[in-house]
C-alpha positions as a LaTeX table, in Angstrom:
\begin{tabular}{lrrr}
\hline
Residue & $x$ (\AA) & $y$ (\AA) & $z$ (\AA) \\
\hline
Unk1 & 0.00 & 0.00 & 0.00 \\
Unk2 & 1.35 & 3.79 & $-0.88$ \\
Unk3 & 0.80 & 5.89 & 1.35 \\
Unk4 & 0.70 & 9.79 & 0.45 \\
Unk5 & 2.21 & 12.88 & 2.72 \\
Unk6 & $-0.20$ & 15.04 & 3.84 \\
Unk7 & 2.22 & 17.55 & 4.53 \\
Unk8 & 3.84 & 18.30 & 0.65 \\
Unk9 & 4.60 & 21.95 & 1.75 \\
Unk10 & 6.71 & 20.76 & 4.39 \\
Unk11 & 8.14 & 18.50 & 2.07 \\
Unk12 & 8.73 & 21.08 & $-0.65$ \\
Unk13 & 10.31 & 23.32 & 2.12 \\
Unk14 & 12.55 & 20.60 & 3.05 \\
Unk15 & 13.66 & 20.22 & 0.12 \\
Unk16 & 14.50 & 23.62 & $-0.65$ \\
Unk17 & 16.28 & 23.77 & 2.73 \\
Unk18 & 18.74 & 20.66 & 2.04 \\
Unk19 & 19.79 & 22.62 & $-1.66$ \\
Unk20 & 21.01 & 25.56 & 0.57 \\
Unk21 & 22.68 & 23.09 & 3.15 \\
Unk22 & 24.42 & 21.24 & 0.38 \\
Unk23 & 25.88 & 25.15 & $-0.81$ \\
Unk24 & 28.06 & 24.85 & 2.61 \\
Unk25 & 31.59 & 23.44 & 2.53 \\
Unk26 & 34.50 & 23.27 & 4.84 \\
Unk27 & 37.51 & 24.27 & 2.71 \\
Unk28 & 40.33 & 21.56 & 3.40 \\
Unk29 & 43.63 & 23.05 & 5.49 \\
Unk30 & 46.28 & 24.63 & 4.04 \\
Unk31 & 49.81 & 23.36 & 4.62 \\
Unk32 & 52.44 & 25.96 & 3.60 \\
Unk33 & 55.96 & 23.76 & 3.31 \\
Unk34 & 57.98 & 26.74 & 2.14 \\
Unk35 & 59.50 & 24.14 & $-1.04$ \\
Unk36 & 56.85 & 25.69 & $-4.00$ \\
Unk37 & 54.62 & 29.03 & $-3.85$ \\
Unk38 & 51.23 & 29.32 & $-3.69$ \\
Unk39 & 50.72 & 28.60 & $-7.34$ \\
Unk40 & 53.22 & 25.39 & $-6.88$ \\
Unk41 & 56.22 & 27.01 & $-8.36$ \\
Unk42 & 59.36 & 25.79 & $-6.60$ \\
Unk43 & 61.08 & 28.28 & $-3.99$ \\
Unk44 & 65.13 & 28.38 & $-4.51$ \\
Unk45 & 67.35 & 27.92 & $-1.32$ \\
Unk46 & 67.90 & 31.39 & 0.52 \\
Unk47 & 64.95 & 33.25 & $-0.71$ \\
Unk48 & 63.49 & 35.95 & 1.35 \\
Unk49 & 59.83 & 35.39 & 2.13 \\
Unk50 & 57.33 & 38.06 & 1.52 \\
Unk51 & 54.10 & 37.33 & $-0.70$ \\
Unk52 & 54.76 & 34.30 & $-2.13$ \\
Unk53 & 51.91 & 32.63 & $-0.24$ \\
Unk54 & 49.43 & 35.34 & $-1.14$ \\
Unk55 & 46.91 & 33.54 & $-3.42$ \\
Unk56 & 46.31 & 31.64 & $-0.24$ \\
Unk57 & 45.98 & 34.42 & 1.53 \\
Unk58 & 48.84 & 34.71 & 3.20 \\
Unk59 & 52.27 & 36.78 & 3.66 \\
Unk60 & 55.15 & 37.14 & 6.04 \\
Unk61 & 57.92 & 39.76 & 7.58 \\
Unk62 & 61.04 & 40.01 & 9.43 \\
Unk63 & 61.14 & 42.82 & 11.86 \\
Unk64 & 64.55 & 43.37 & 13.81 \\
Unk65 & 64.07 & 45.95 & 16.25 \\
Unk66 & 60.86 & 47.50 & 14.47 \\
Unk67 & 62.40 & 47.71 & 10.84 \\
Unk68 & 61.29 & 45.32 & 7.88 \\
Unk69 & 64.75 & 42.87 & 7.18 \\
Unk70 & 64.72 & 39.61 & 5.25 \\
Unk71 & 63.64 & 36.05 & 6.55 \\
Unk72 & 64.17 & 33.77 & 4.47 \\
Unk73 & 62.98 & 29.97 & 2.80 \\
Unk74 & 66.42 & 27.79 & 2.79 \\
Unk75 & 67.49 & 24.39 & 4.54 \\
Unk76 & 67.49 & 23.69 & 8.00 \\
Unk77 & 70.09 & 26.42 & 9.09 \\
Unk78 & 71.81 & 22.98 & 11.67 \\
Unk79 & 71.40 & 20.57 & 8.70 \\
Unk80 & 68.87 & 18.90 & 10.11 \\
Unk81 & 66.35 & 17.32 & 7.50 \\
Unk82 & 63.15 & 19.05 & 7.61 \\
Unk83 & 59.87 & 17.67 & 7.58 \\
Unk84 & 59.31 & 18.80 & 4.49 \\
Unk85 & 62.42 & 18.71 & 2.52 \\
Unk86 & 64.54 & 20.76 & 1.31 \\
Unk87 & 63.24 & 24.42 & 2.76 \\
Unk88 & 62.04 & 26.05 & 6.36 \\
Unk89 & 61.41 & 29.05 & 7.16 \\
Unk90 & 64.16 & 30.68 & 9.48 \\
Unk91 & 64.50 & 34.16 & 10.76 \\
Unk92 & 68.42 & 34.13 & 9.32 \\
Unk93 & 68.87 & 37.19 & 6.57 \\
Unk94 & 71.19 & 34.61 & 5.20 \\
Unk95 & 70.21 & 31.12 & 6.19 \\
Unk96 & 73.31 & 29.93 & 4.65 \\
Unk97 & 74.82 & 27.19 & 7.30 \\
Unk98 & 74.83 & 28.45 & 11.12 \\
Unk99 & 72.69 & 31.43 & 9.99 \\
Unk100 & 75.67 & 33.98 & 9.86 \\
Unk101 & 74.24 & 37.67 & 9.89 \\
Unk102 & 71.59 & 39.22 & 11.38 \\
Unk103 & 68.67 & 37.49 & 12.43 \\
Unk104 & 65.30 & 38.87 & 12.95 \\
Unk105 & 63.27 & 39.66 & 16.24 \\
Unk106 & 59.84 & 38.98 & 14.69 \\
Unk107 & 58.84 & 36.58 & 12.05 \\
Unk108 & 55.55 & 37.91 & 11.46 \\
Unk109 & 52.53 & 35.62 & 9.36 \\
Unk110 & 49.90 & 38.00 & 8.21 \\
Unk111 & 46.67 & 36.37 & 7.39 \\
Unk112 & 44.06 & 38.16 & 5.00 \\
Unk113 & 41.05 & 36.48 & 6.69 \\
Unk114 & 40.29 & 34.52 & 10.41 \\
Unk115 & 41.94 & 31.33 & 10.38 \\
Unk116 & 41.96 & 28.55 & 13.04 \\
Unk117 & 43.18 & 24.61 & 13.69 \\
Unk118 & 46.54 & 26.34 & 13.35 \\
Unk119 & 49.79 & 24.00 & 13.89 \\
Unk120 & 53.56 & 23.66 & 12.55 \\
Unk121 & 56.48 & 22.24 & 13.11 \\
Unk122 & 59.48 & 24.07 & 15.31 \\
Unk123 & 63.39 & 23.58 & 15.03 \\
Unk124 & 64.22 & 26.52 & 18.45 \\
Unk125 & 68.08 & 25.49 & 17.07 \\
Unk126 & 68.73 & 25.12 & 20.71 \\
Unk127 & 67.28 & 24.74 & 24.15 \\
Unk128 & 66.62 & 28.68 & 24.53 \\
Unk129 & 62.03 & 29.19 & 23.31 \\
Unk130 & 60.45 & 30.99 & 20.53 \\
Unk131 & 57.49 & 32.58 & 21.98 \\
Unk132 & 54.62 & 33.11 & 19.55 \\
Unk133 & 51.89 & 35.71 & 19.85 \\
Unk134 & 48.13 & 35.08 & 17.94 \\
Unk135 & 46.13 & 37.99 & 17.46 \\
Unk136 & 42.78 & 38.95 & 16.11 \\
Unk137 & 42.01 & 41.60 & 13.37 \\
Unk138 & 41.83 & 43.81 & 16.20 \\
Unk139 & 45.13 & 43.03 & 17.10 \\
Unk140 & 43.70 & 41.72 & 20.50 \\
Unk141 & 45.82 & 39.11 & 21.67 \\
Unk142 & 44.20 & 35.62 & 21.30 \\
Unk143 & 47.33 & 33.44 & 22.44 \\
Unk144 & 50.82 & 33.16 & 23.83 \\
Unk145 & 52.62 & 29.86 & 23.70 \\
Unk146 & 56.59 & 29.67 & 24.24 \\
Unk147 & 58.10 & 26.53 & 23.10 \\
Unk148 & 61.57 & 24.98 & 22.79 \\
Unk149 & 62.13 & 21.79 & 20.92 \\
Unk150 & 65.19 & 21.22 & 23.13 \\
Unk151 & 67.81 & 20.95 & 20.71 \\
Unk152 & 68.19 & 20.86 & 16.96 \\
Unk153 & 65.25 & 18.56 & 16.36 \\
Unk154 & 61.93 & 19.40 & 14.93 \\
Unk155 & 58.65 & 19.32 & 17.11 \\
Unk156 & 55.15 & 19.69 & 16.11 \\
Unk157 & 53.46 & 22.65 & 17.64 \\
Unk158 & 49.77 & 23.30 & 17.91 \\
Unk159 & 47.32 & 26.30 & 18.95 \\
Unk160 & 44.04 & 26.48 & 20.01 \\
Unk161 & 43.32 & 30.11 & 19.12 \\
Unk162 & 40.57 & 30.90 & 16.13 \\
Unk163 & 39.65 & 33.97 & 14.31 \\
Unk164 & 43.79 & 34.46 & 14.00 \\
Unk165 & 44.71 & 36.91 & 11.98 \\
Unk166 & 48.53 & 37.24 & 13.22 \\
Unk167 & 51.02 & 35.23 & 14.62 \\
Unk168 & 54.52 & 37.01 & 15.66 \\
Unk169 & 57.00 & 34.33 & 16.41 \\
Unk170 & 59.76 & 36.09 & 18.87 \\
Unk171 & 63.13 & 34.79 & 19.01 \\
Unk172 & 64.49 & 34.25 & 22.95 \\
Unk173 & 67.55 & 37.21 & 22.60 \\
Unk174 & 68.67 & 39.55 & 19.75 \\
Unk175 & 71.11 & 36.69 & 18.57 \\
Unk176 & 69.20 & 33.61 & 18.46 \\
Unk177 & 67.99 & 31.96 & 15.15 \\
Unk178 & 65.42 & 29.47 & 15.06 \\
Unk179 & 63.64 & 27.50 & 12.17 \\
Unk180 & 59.72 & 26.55 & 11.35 \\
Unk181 & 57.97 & 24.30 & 8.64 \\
Unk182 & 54.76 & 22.78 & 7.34 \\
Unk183 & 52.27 & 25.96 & 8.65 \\
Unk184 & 49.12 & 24.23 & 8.73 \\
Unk185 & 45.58 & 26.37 & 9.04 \\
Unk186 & 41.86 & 26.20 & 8.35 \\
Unk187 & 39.62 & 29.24 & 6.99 \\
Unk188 & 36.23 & 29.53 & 8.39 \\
Unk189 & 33.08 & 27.69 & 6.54 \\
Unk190 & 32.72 & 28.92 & 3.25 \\
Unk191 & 29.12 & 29.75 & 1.73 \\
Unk192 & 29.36 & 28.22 & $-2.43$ \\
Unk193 & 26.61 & 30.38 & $-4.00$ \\
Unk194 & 23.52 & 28.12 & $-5.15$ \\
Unk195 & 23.12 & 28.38 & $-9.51$ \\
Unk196 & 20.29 & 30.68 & $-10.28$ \\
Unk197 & 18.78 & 27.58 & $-11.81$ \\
Unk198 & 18.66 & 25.56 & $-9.54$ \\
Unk199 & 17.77 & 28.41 & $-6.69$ \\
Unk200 & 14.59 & 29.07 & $-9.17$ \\
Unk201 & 13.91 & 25.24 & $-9.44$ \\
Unk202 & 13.27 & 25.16 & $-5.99$ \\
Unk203 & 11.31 & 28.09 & $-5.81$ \\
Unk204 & 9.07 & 26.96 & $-8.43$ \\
Unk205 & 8.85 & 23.51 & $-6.62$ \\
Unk206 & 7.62 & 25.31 & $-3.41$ \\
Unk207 & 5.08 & 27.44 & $-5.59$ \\
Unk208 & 3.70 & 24.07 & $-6.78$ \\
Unk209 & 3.34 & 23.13 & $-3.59$ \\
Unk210 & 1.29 & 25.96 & $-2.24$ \\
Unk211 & $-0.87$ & 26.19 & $-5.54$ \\
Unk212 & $-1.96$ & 22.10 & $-5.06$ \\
Unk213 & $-2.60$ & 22.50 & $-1.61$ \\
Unk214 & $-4.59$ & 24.97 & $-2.27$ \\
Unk215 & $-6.58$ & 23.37 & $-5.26$ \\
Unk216 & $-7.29$ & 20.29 & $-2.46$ \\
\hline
\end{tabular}
């Protein structure tokens, strides 16, 4: 036996409401390795890192004692193998081997809109800690964390801070270099806009809908 809804409204509705649910996604995290660009284009040993990450919304700085200097992409600055081979980030101006030359205070990531489910991995080149600062677009800070992967060694490091906007990474003393990789992050839920079509296919379903329930 069939048996018939005697709600179709409701049941038009719902189906209207499951198109817009289905125009929600979660875009998938972003893992910046520092080895290729943005657009996948490989990054050459010793090359200082600015926008190269921007068409995923994302740049960085070096600030040594308030003034913009170089950090740069390059091998492990202790030869020790990255995580994701060949490049880290370090905050060396020349990340040639021991990091000779200056080395900056800040390593500054600058993100264009709120991100959260942020993690990477941390070489502190030492047992002295890199403390990193997460702020808001308000520049409200969000989160302090300082960290030390105990000697030359790479150690995953994770923050529970959302709707980050900035994260200045401080080196312990004006001498000290220290080296990150694999910057992981999430963007908030995304809205994919519904085709007109199909928007006015639903709203000609529900119109059906009304008019037979009202011709019963």
């Amino acid at each position: 036996m069939l048996f018939r809804s005697h709600h179709p409204i409701k049941n038009v509705l719902g189906s209207v409401a499951l198109l817009f649910a289905s125009s929600l996604t979660m875009a998938a995290p972003i893992v910046i390795n520092f080895d290729v660009d943005g657009l996948g284009s490989p990054i050459a040993p010793n090359t200082p890192m600015t926008d190269q990450y921007a068409s995923v919304g994302v740049t960085f700085q070096g600030l040594e004692n308030g003034v913009p200097v170089d950090i740069n992409a390059a091998p492990d600055p202790d030869g020790v193998t990255a995580p994701s081979d060949p490049n880290v980030l370090t905050n060396c101006a020349d990340a040639s081997v021991a990091c000779p030359g200056n080395r900056a205070d800040v390593v500054r990531i600058l993100f264009d809109m709120p991100v959260f489910d942020i993690s990477l991995q941390l070489d502190s080149l030492g047992s002295s800690a890199v403390t990193f600062n997460l702020y808001d677009a308000a520049d409200a800070l969000l989160e302090t964390l300082t960290i030390t992967s105990g000697s030359s060694v790479f150690i995953p490091v994770a923050f529970t801070a959302s709707d980050v906007r900035r994260i200045d990474g401080v080196q312990p003393d004006d001498t000290w270099a220290w080296a990150m990789d694999d910057l992981t992050f999430s963007r908030a839920e995304a809205a994919v806009p519904v085709p007109s079509t199909l928007l006015l296919f639903g709203l000609g379903l529900l119109g059906l809908g009304i008019r037979g329930r009202r011709n019963r």
